[in-house]
Amino acid sequence: MGLPALEFSDCYLDSPLFRERLKSHELELDKTNKFIKELIKDGKALIQALKSLSSAKRKFADSLNDFKFQCIGDAETDDEICIAKSLQEFAAVLQNLEDERTRMIENASDVLIMPLERFRKEQISAAKEAKKKYDKETEKYCAVLEKHLSLSAKKKESHLHEADNQVDHVRQHFYEVSLEYVFKVQEVQERKMFDFVEPVRPTVCFLLNLFWSSEISKYKTTLKITRNRFESTRSEVESLMRKMKENPHEHKSVSQHTMEGYLFVLEKRSFVSTWVKYYCTYHREPKKFTMVLFDPKSGGKTGEEESFILKSCTRRKTESIEKRFCFDVEAVDRPGMITMQALSEEDRRLWMEAMDGREPVGLAQLDVTGFNVMKKFIYAVETRGIDEQGLYRIVGVSSKVQKLLSLAMDPKTCADVELDNPEWEIKTITSAIKHYLRMLPAPLMTYQYQRSFIKAAKMDNPEARVTEIHALVHRLPEKNRQMLELLMKHLANVASHHQFNLMTIANLGVVFGPTLLRPQEETVAAIMELKFQNIVVEILIEHHEKIFRDVPNSSGSSTNMQLNLSRRRSTQNKAPSCSERPLTLFHTPTHSQKGELATAPSPTSPRSPSWPMFSAPSSPQPISSASSDSSPVGSVITGRKARALYACKAEHDSELSFIAGTVFENTGSGS
């Protein structure tokens, strides 16, 4: 098996798996370094042996050259002359060969020894120096981070802000050193293929006395191709490294985990509480949380993995704990809360989003404080920055938003918050408004009427949509309706300045739809209905004066007549659908049920086609679990099947509504 690839993006996670891969490369480099040292030693011994061999061959050639044949008689035959000259010819050939050997020996140091030593010193030694620097920066970063996270949350904001900047600087430098080290390690591994092999090839050819050089000539071509490929690849890898240094957040690692990284866990050991560093991973689908004790400074695991199934995750209030960036998790299979500390405010936000974390109970409520804060924020936006481009779309810094909300909603500090202060940017204030609405225990337009608002947005008749939403708004709890009115008047004012801030009614619908009408459960149906959430908000903004000023008609008969007529026209203009069923779907109403038919149908009527679906619209009682506000798809279904189910369901509901409305009209006119 070859060495595992080292991804630049893994430098930012610095996970145990990344450290293990890096260690395997380091071991291979140590092995290569030792091998080259032995090869250099053996090469020098070989050169010395070749010098001795050459000297012996020259002496042997001199002996052959000096020997003279003596023949019997006063004249030599041609054969005798040839034999006498043969010894001189042998000696000359040997001398020529040794001349070549001498030149090779003289160049052996330049051809074999020096390139190998240069590769070991320039490449492997450089990688070792990079490792020393990397280990030093690892130790420095871990020390600074631990010191930073031990700071009390009660320290002055200026002091904490300075400490945050210092840690960010050290962290960024550590990442850059890590990138450079990974780049160097992999470069050396690639260079081995030619910088190490190329010096050996001519030496081998010489040792074979040039007889077999043609047999290994193909390797020379291969080495040249490999070098050219390396140079091309190296430039691309180096370019990627520079991009990651400049914009690390744009090149995040694609992980198999929903979230992973280092967290400090509060543990009680021998009656003493201590914070222990773990590398943690979380999978959203099975809600499995895994953590392993790991020390990056030593680069090894120091404990076994621990896993549990997550039950809940809640942000820890700043005033409830000395440390910053903390949150509590609750496990299904173990008692008590586990308090964890993230590496920064942004890191905590990412962990909480991954684990569907919630804000602490009681932080945001529809009370006097909440109304005062919202009015104060809205006034600041309308007087300071209503013309700012991307209003409500451009988000503020999370830490500043959290700080503003905590100060504004704390009775002790709310009076001291001056929104005219340049410290509070408009994007910080608008993000605080959105964050406050998300922090409410339930969405502003309630889980109870969420499905009813979506159904209203699906109506074919635009006037009927407005009428239905008008009626639903006045069914909301009083405080919810008042806060919604305050917000919609403000958003209408924002939209009126769209030529400057570029925030049209449609854009505002996209921003606020998921916040005001978020579903209680994340299902495929809920995802498919995001666009209808936006439409509801658009209608509320565009018709806010009528919706919040006028009380809807309590009888609701005219509204429902319009709905039924629009449904009838819509149905008559299209071919019969596959969802149509015979009227025998509806059982014959009993005498008591006929009495119920005398009332107008409720906008929040159940989808069931049975007669009791018609009830008085003025009834404020909560809708039961069988009402239309319950999700039509209880479990998450993905892919093409989910979309088909969604389309078929919507079409079927439309048909049933029309049939029910027609029967209702006939029964009502008969009575």
XYZ file of C-alpha atoms in Angstrom:
671
model
C 0.000 0.000 0.000
C 1.244 3.478 -0.879
C 1.331 6.515 1.350
C -2.005 8.300 1.948
C -2.439 11.686 0.297
C -2.220 14.764 2.523
C -4.945 17.299 1.741
C -4.311 20.973 2.431
C -7.851 21.333 3.782
C -7.050 18.760 6.491
C -4.484 21.170 7.937
C -7.331 23.310 9.281
C -9.060 20.409 10.994
C -5.764 19.028 12.349
C -7.604 15.803 13.159
C -6.053 12.634 14.650
C -6.463 10.939 11.261
C -4.534 13.772 9.578
C -1.778 13.490 12.187
C -1.535 9.730 11.608
C -1.210 10.232 7.849
C 1.413 12.892 8.361
C 3.322 10.600 10.685
C 3.422 7.832 8.048
C 5.054 10.298 5.618
C 7.564 11.342 8.273
C 8.519 7.712 8.951
C 9.007 7.121 5.237
C 11.286 10.160 4.992
C 13.375 8.903 7.925
C 13.650 5.521 6.237
C 14.705 7.149 2.943
C 17.262 9.316 4.731
C 18.891 6.299 6.388
C 18.926 4.376 3.109
C 20.633 7.223 1.231
C 23.259 7.563 3.959
C 24.041 3.851 3.633
C 24.077 4.140 -0.162
C 26.547 7.033 -0.018
C 28.772 5.017 2.327
C 28.635 1.977 0.043
C 29.212 4.167 -3.011
C 32.408 5.606 -1.528
C 33.615 2.104 -0.696
C 32.810 1.018 -4.269
C 34.772 3.933 -5.714
C 37.755 3.070 -3.571
C 37.512 -0.550 -4.667
C 37.314 0.512 -8.318
C 40.459 2.590 -7.887
C 42.283 -0.426 -6.510
C 40.937 -2.601 -9.324
C 42.010 -0.071 -11.924
C 45.507 0.122 -10.480
C 45.821 -3.682 -10.529
C 44.591 -3.865 -14.131
C 47.083 -1.234 -15.261
C 49.914 -3.122 -13.604
C 48.750 -6.308 -15.316
C 48.612 -4.489 -18.682
C 52.159 -3.151 -18.195
C 53.372 -6.688 -17.554
C 51.753 -7.917 -20.750
C 53.219 -5.054 -22.731
C 56.748 -5.613 -21.409
C 56.824 -9.359 -22.101
C 58.720 -10.357 -25.299
C 58.376 -13.675 -27.165
C 61.630 -15.324 -28.227
C 61.333 -17.603 -31.264
C 63.701 -20.382 -32.386
C 65.581 -19.563 -35.546
C 66.836 -16.411 -37.229
C 63.441 -15.377 -38.617
C 59.804 -15.246 -37.337
C 56.829 -16.565 -39.154
C 53.734 -14.512 -39.652
C 51.974 -16.489 -36.912
C 54.794 -15.913 -34.510
C 54.798 -12.203 -35.258
C 50.997 -12.071 -34.665
C 51.303 -13.936 -31.380
C 54.074 -11.604 -30.185
C 51.968 -8.523 -31.013
C 48.816 -9.932 -29.376
C 50.134 -9.323 -25.888
C 50.753 -5.658 -26.701
C 47.245 -5.391 -28.164
C 45.723 -6.953 -25.019
C 47.685 -4.536 -22.891
C 46.512 -1.562 -25.010
C 42.850 -2.614 -24.716
C 43.168 -2.923 -20.958
C 44.838 0.481 -20.758
C 42.011 2.081 -22.773
C 39.398 0.507 -20.534
C 41.178 1.721 -17.438
C 41.470 5.202 -18.919
C 37.652 5.209 -19.175
C 37.377 3.780 -15.683
C 39.690 6.475 -14.330
C 37.572 9.215 -15.874
C 34.464 7.598 -14.349
C 36.109 7.322 -10.967
C 37.211 10.933 -11.120
C 33.578 11.957 -11.875
C 31.982 9.428 -9.517
C 31.778 11.922 -6.705
C 30.028 14.483 -8.941
C 27.780 11.905 -10.626
C 26.758 9.742 -7.662
C 27.901 10.948 -4.245
C 27.244 14.685 -4.458
C 23.689 14.435 -5.955
C 22.675 11.949 -3.274
C 24.135 14.107 -0.517
C 22.504 17.189 -2.029
C 19.096 15.464 -2.133
C 19.465 14.371 1.466
C 20.571 17.784 2.723
C 18.472 20.082 0.553
C 15.259 18.067 0.439
C 15.077 15.679 3.393
C 16.848 18.069 5.765
C 14.555 20.871 4.607
C 11.564 18.656 5.382
C 13.025 17.974 8.832
C 13.464 21.693 9.455
C 9.883 22.255 8.350
C 8.802 19.574 10.840
C 10.668 21.312 13.669
C 8.955 24.569 12.770
C 5.593 22.829 12.519
C 5.997 21.141 15.916
C 7.061 24.440 17.450
C 4.046 26.274 16.007
C 1.742 23.441 17.117
C 2.971 23.763 20.684
C 2.727 27.547 20.571
C -0.786 27.546 19.121
C -2.066 24.965 21.612
C -0.569 26.925 24.527
C -1.995 30.256 23.356
C -5.395 28.699 22.657
C -5.638 27.048 26.077
C -4.587 30.287 27.767
C -7.120 32.231 25.720
C -9.986 29.875 26.496
C -9.220 30.106 30.200
C -9.918 33.858 30.168
C -12.864 34.894 32.265
C -15.930 36.095 30.399
C -16.190 38.895 32.961
C -13.041 40.648 31.730
C -13.294 43.934 29.889
C -14.562 43.689 26.337
C -11.500 45.499 24.996
C -9.233 42.955 26.678
C -11.211 40.020 25.296
C -11.290 41.559 21.826
C -7.505 42.002 21.875
C -7.069 38.405 23.020
C -9.358 37.180 20.212
C -7.271 39.010 17.635
C -4.066 37.559 19.055
C -5.402 34.005 18.886
C -6.662 34.546 15.336
C -3.200 35.742 14.327
C -1.439 32.761 15.950
C -4.015 30.362 14.493
C -3.561 31.752 10.984
C 0.226 31.507 11.261
C -0.074 27.916 12.478
C -2.269 27.024 9.493
C 0.213 28.606 7.070
C 3.133 26.677 8.585
C 1.044 23.498 8.408
C 0.298 24.075 4.730
C 3.967 24.679 3.936
C 5.013 21.558 5.832
C 2.495 19.341 4.043
C 3.584 20.818 0.711
C 7.277 20.106 1.470
C 6.667 16.557 2.721
C 4.799 15.543 -0.417
C 7.299 17.351 -2.658
C 10.189 15.311 -1.237
C 8.251 12.079 -1.709
C 7.679 12.975 -5.369
C 11.283 14.104 -5.950
C 12.583 10.716 -4.813
C 11.383 9.225 -8.069
C 14.030 11.050 -10.110
C 16.414 13.055 -7.888
C 17.389 9.820 -6.152
C 17.263 7.417 -9.128
C 18.977 9.623 -11.739
C 22.450 9.588 -10.061
C 22.337 5.804 -9.734
C 21.643 5.058 -13.417
C 25.029 6.102 -14.959
C 26.895 4.374 -12.162
C 25.084 1.115 -12.889
C 25.805 1.499 -16.603
C 29.496 1.872 -15.860
C 29.537 -1.115 -13.533
C 28.078 -3.141 -16.395
C 31.031 -1.954 -18.524
C 28.612 -0.283 -20.926
C 27.558 -3.678 -22.298
C 23.930 -3.480 -21.118
C 23.313 0.250 -21.252
C 20.761 -0.250 -24.042
C 18.753 -2.505 -21.726
C 18.200 0.302 -19.210
C 17.997 3.207 -21.666
C 14.183 3.166 -21.466
C 14.407 4.182 -17.811
C 16.175 7.374 -18.803
C 13.165 8.399 -20.901
C 10.765 7.465 -18.109
C 12.721 9.535 -15.594
C 12.606 12.553 -17.897
C 8.825 12.244 -18.323
C 8.396 11.858 -14.556
C 10.446 14.997 -13.892
C 8.435 17.047 -16.386
C 5.168 15.811 -14.899
C 6.395 16.667 -11.403
C 7.322 20.212 -12.365
C 3.877 20.772 -13.865
C 2.061 19.246 -10.902
C 4.204 21.090 -8.378
C 3.247 24.491 -9.792
C -0.453 23.625 -9.569
C -0.152 22.347 -6.002
C 1.794 25.441 -4.987
C -0.881 27.638 -6.553
C -3.569 25.803 -4.561
C -1.578 26.308 -1.366
C -1.387 30.064 -1.988
C -5.146 30.215 -2.611
C -5.843 28.390 0.632
C -3.593 30.778 2.531
C -5.495 33.743 1.136
C -9.030 32.305 1.452
C -9.029 29.279 3.774
C -12.827 29.293 4.237
C -13.412 28.797 0.509
C -11.533 25.488 0.468
C -13.064 23.586 3.340
C -12.599 19.858 3.598
C -15.525 17.731 2.466
C -16.003 15.638 5.572
C -18.061 12.512 6.120
C -19.113 14.086 9.416
C -21.707 16.817 9.848
C -19.249 18.605 12.129
C -15.842 17.829 13.585
C -13.090 19.575 15.484
C -11.576 20.142 18.902
C -13.699 20.850 21.967
C -12.833 21.246 25.641
C -15.048 19.143 27.897
C -15.680 19.967 31.553
C -14.852 16.916 33.660
C -14.852 16.312 37.403
C -11.860 14.318 38.575
C -11.195 13.675 42.255
C -13.528 16.468 43.328
C -11.762 18.927 40.981
C -13.280 20.279 37.773
C -10.951 20.456 34.805
C -11.259 21.140 31.079
C -9.985 18.316 28.876
C -9.312 18.610 25.148
C -11.075 16.116 22.860
C -11.347 15.696 19.134
C -15.076 15.386 18.450
C -17.219 14.335 15.500
C -20.964 14.473 15.009
C -23.267 12.707 12.513
C -26.660 14.394 12.224
C -28.596 11.464 10.767
C -28.080 9.008 13.660
C -27.329 11.929 16.037
C -24.130 10.168 17.045
C -21.539 12.214 18.920
C -18.028 10.748 19.227
C -15.037 12.137 21.081
C -11.481 10.910 21.624
C -8.814 12.307 23.928
C -6.042 13.580 21.660
C -2.981 15.758 22.146
C -1.747 17.429 18.926
C 1.552 18.339 20.601
C 2.500 14.688 21.029
C 0.551 13.613 17.959
C -0.995 10.555 19.547
C -4.264 9.360 21.013
C -4.319 9.153 24.778
C -7.606 7.355 25.266
C -10.396 5.290 23.765
C -13.272 6.708 21.747
C -16.461 7.616 23.576
C -19.800 7.799 21.757
C -23.342 8.699 22.687
C -26.621 9.600 21.003
C -27.393 13.299 21.245
C -30.669 14.328 22.833
C -30.347 18.120 22.918
C -27.875 20.978 22.616
C -28.326 24.344 24.336
C -26.164 27.438 24.292
C -24.773 28.297 27.697
C -25.547 31.793 28.957
C -22.462 33.930 29.478
C -23.484 34.901 32.993
C -24.000 31.255 33.993
C -20.376 30.164 33.524
C -16.947 31.697 33.840
C -15.754 30.475 30.436
C -16.739 31.783 27.016
C -18.052 29.896 23.941
C -19.761 27.191 26.023
C -22.788 25.006 25.342
C -24.462 22.059 27.040
C -25.291 18.745 25.404
C -27.577 16.067 26.760
C -27.185 12.411 25.836
C -29.920 9.832 25.476
C -27.993 7.049 27.170
C -26.156 8.908 29.938
C -27.421 11.123 32.773
C -26.759 14.810 33.290
C -25.527 17.604 31.050
C -22.107 17.675 29.411
C -20.639 21.174 29.240
C -18.353 21.836 26.285
C -16.298 24.816 25.171
C -15.747 25.653 21.517
C -12.612 27.369 20.202
C -14.392 30.619 19.299
C -17.803 32.193 18.962
C -17.938 31.210 15.305
C -16.905 27.654 16.157
C -19.682 27.426 18.756
C -22.207 28.673 16.208
C -21.181 25.963 13.733
C -21.415 23.233 16.376
C -24.856 24.416 17.497
C -26.136 24.617 13.925
C -24.887 21.091 13.232
C -26.574 19.727 16.369
C -29.754 21.812 15.935
C -28.882 23.669 19.113
C -31.318 26.018 20.762
C -30.959 29.193 22.723
C -31.389 29.106 26.496
C -35.010 29.242 27.595
C -36.263 32.701 28.533
C -33.707 34.670 26.573
C -36.221 35.889 23.993
C -39.900 36.315 24.766
C -42.817 38.356 23.451
C -42.825 40.521 26.550
C -42.344 44.202 27.282
C -38.564 43.862 26.996
C -38.830 42.128 23.619
C -41.169 44.799 22.208
C -38.980 47.618 23.481
C -35.859 46.059 22.004
C -37.504 45.497 18.617
C -38.855 49.064 18.521
C -35.441 50.402 19.419
C -33.706 48.317 16.751
C -36.259 49.188 14.061
C -36.011 52.915 14.856
C -32.214 52.723 14.536
C -32.434 50.960 11.167
C -34.987 53.398 9.747
C -33.133 56.491 10.924
C -29.564 55.400 10.298
C -29.375 52.964 7.411
C -32.615 52.266 5.608
C -30.889 53.028 2.296
C -27.945 50.679 2.856
C -27.596 48.127 0.065
C -28.366 44.550 1.029
C -30.209 45.558 4.184
C -31.117 42.368 6.135
C -29.257 40.281 3.578
C -25.742 41.189 4.720
C -25.141 39.572 8.107
C -23.189 41.006 11.000
C -20.361 39.497 13.024
C -21.861 36.798 15.239
C -20.013 37.831 18.392
C -21.148 41.456 18.017
C -24.746 40.391 17.392
C -24.727 38.211 20.509
C -23.220 41.037 22.545
C -25.799 43.582 21.325
C -28.709 41.269 22.089
C -27.427 40.350 25.539
C -26.895 44.014 26.443
C -30.197 45.212 24.962
C -32.279 42.495 26.625
C -30.638 42.717 30.031
C -32.676 45.070 32.293
C -29.424 46.177 33.943
C -27.704 47.292 30.729
C -30.503 47.981 28.221
C -30.614 51.703 29.056
C -26.883 52.039 28.355
C -27.095 50.681 24.804
C -26.727 53.599 22.387
C -27.471 52.421 18.863
C -26.113 55.677 17.430
C -22.681 54.487 18.495
C -20.543 53.564 15.436
C -19.703 50.319 17.255
C -23.138 49.032 16.279
C -23.166 48.724 12.495
C -26.501 48.524 10.680
C -25.778 44.922 9.668
C -25.244 44.109 13.366
C -28.632 45.622 14.281
C -30.518 43.913 11.429
C -28.877 40.583 12.304
C -29.940 41.122 15.913
C -33.559 41.595 14.774
C -33.481 38.339 12.816
C -31.702 36.516 15.624
C -34.281 37.680 18.184
C -37.090 36.270 16.023
C -35.238 32.950 15.682
C -34.665 32.794 19.439
C -38.383 32.823 20.224
C -39.623 29.510 21.646
C -41.960 29.200 18.636
C -42.036 31.083 15.318
C -43.867 34.401 15.369
C -46.657 33.027 13.166
C -46.865 29.889 15.386
C -46.536 26.207 14.606
C -50.320 25.923 14.988
C -51.157 28.020 11.931
C -48.044 27.296 9.880
C -49.807 24.836 7.577
C -52.832 27.116 7.245
C -50.697 30.013 6.038
C -49.006 27.724 3.511
C -52.389 26.519 2.218
C -53.530 30.112 1.825
C -50.432 30.937 -0.242
C -51.233 28.041 -2.601
C -54.647 29.421 -3.615
C -55.130 30.265 -7.273
C -57.046 33.479 -6.670
C -54.724 36.305 -5.472
C -57.586 38.115 -3.706
C -58.564 34.927 -1.920
C -54.989 34.518 -0.695
C -55.017 37.966 0.892
C -58.441 37.378 2.442
C -57.438 34.047 3.916
C -54.128 35.330 5.297
C -56.000 38.356 6.674
C -58.294 36.028 8.628
C -55.416 33.860 9.847
C -53.405 36.815 11.113
C -56.284 37.823 13.371
C -56.388 34.309 14.815
C -52.824 34.637 16.079
C -52.270 35.340 19.769
C -52.484 39.046 20.498
C -48.775 39.549 21.217
C -47.757 37.623 18.112
C -50.073 39.728 15.962
C -48.799 42.975 17.472
C -45.151 42.009 16.935
C -45.933 40.873 13.385
C -47.639 44.206 12.678
C -44.633 46.099 14.010
C -42.290 44.067 11.811
C -44.410 44.239 8.633
C -44.798 48.022 8.829
C -41.044 48.267 9.125
C -40.392 45.885 6.208
C -42.872 47.811 4.059
C -40.875 50.937 4.817
C -37.659 49.095 3.883
C -39.218 47.905 0.605
C -40.296 51.460 -0.245
C -36.586 52.352 -0.396
C -35.683 49.416 -2.630
C -34.211 51.714 -5.297
C -31.394 52.403 -2.852
C -31.160 49.337 -0.620
C -32.091 46.848 -3.395
C -34.401 45.025 -0.969
C -37.687 44.486 -2.780
C -40.713 42.831 -1.206
C -39.672 39.552 -2.837
C -36.150 39.805 -1.400
C -37.514 40.494 2.067
C -39.813 37.490 1.712
C -36.812 35.265 1.040
C -35.029 36.610 4.125
C -37.917 36.453 6.609
C -40.058 33.571 5.289
C -38.055 30.735 6.887
C -37.804 32.662 10.181
C -41.448 33.624 10.646
C -42.914 30.359 9.321
C -40.330 27.745 10.198
C -41.835 24.239 10.460
C -41.769 22.214 13.637
C -40.133 19.277 11.857
C -37.718 19.228 8.947
C -39.398 17.088 6.290
C -39.303 16.967 2.521
C -42.735 18.624 2.463
C -41.427 21.487 4.584
C -38.468 21.996 2.271
C -40.700 21.985 -0.798
C -42.900 24.663 0.765
C -40.180 27.218 1.423
C -41.331 29.281 -1.549
C -44.841 29.500 -0.123
C -43.446 30.826 3.160
C -41.871 33.648 1.163
C -45.176 34.350 -0.581
C -46.980 34.686 2.758
C -44.447 37.270 3.942
C -44.712 39.145 0.628
C -48.502 39.383 1.034
C -48.149 40.572 4.627
C -45.746 43.332 3.584
C -47.692 44.449 0.512
C -51.114 44.475 2.234
C -50.017 45.252 5.784
C -52.324 48.271 6.148
C -55.491 46.356 5.294
C -54.481 43.154 7.117
C -53.638 44.781 10.432
C -56.082 47.715 10.330
C -59.319 45.974 9.409
C -60.958 43.135 11.299
C -61.892 40.295 8.903
C -65.527 39.335 8.299
C -66.417 36.958 11.120
C -68.985 35.014 9.090
C -66.421 34.071 6.522
C -69.160 33.096 4.010
C -68.087 35.550 1.303
C -64.497 34.494 1.686
C -65.273 30.839 1.292
C -67.632 31.470 -1.614
C -64.762 33.184 -3.421
C -62.465 30.306 -2.581
C -64.920 27.702 -3.839
C -65.596 29.629 -7.061
C -61.908 30.014 -7.749
C -61.371 26.319 -7.078
C -64.291 25.426 -9.349
C -62.939 27.560 -12.209
C -59.460 26.137 -11.724
C -60.795 22.583 -11.826
C -63.058 23.123 -14.846
C -60.223 24.544 -16.924
C -58.066 21.441 -16.650
C -58.417 17.797 -17.581
C -59.537 15.353 -14.854
C -56.560 14.328 -12.708
C -55.583 10.898 -11.539
C -56.422 11.941 -7.986
C -60.157 12.388 -8.721
C -62.379 9.909 -6.913
C -66.175 9.238 -7.117
C -68.410 11.114 -4.684
C -68.990 7.875 -2.794
C -65.879 8.923 -0.886
C -68.233 11.004 1.229
C -70.676 9.106 3.425
C -74.260 10.300 3.693
C -74.458 12.957 6.424
C -76.519 12.212 9.490
C -79.054 14.609 10.933
C -76.553 16.013 13.452
C -73.951 16.446 10.748
C -76.381 18.372 8.577
C -76.670 20.845 11.381
C -72.950 21.352 11.276
C -73.127 22.091 7.561
C -75.030 25.265 8.235
C -71.832 26.943 9.407
C -69.117 28.259 7.118
C -66.017 26.170 6.488
C -62.958 27.041 8.544
C -59.801 28.160 6.752
C -57.978 25.681 8.923
C -60.237 22.744 8.136
C -58.691 19.278 8.142
C -57.748 17.590 4.889
C -59.964 14.615 5.724
C -62.967 14.431 3.341
C -65.421 13.546 6.129
C -68.291 15.929 6.942
C -67.056 17.282 10.287
C -64.339 19.183 8.413
C -66.635 22.249 8.388
C -66.491 24.316 11.574
C -66.982 27.921 12.533
C -64.015 30.105 11.532
C -64.355 32.355 14.535
C -63.461 29.577 16.937
C -60.116 30.395 18.597
C -59.549 26.895 19.965
C -56.207 25.293 19.084
C -56.208 22.944 16.150
C -55.826 19.312 17.112
C -53.145 17.023 15.787
C -55.536 15.898 13.062
C -55.906 19.428 11.719
C -54.511 20.775 8.524
C -51.595 22.248 10.429
C -50.094 18.857 10.976
C -47.427 17.896 8.483
C -48.705 15.767 5.603
C -45.482 13.831 5.485
C -44.318 12.659 8.872
C -40.996 11.197 7.873
C -38.254 12.499 5.648
C -38.425 11.138 2.105
C -35.784 12.191 -0.360
C -35.302 12.306 -4.097
C -37.724 11.953 -6.991
C -40.231 9.954 -4.931
C -40.636 12.854 -2.465
C -41.295 15.371 -5.229
C -43.840 13.090 -6.872
C -45.600 12.530 -3.553
C -45.629 16.263 -2.886
C -47.155 17.092 -6.302
C -49.766 14.330 -6.098
C -50.738 15.357 -2.569
C -51.199 19.029 -3.542
C -53.337 18.097 -6.544
C -55.437 15.686 -4.493
C -56.057 18.330 -1.807
C -57.196 20.821 -4.425
C -59.709 18.347 -5.859
C -61.100 17.396 -2.447
C -61.460 21.045 -1.452
C -63.461 21.820 -4.578
C -65.736 18.780 -4.127
C -66.293 19.581 -0.465
C -67.055 23.225 -1.283
C -69.561 22.227 -3.959
C -71.397 19.873 -1.608
C -71.409 22.559 1.055
C -72.953 25.137 -1.306
C -75.685 22.717 -2.415
C -76.501 21.746 1.167
C -76.475 25.363 2.315
C -78.785 26.552 -0.453
C -81.150 23.649 0.216
C -81.476 24.537 3.875
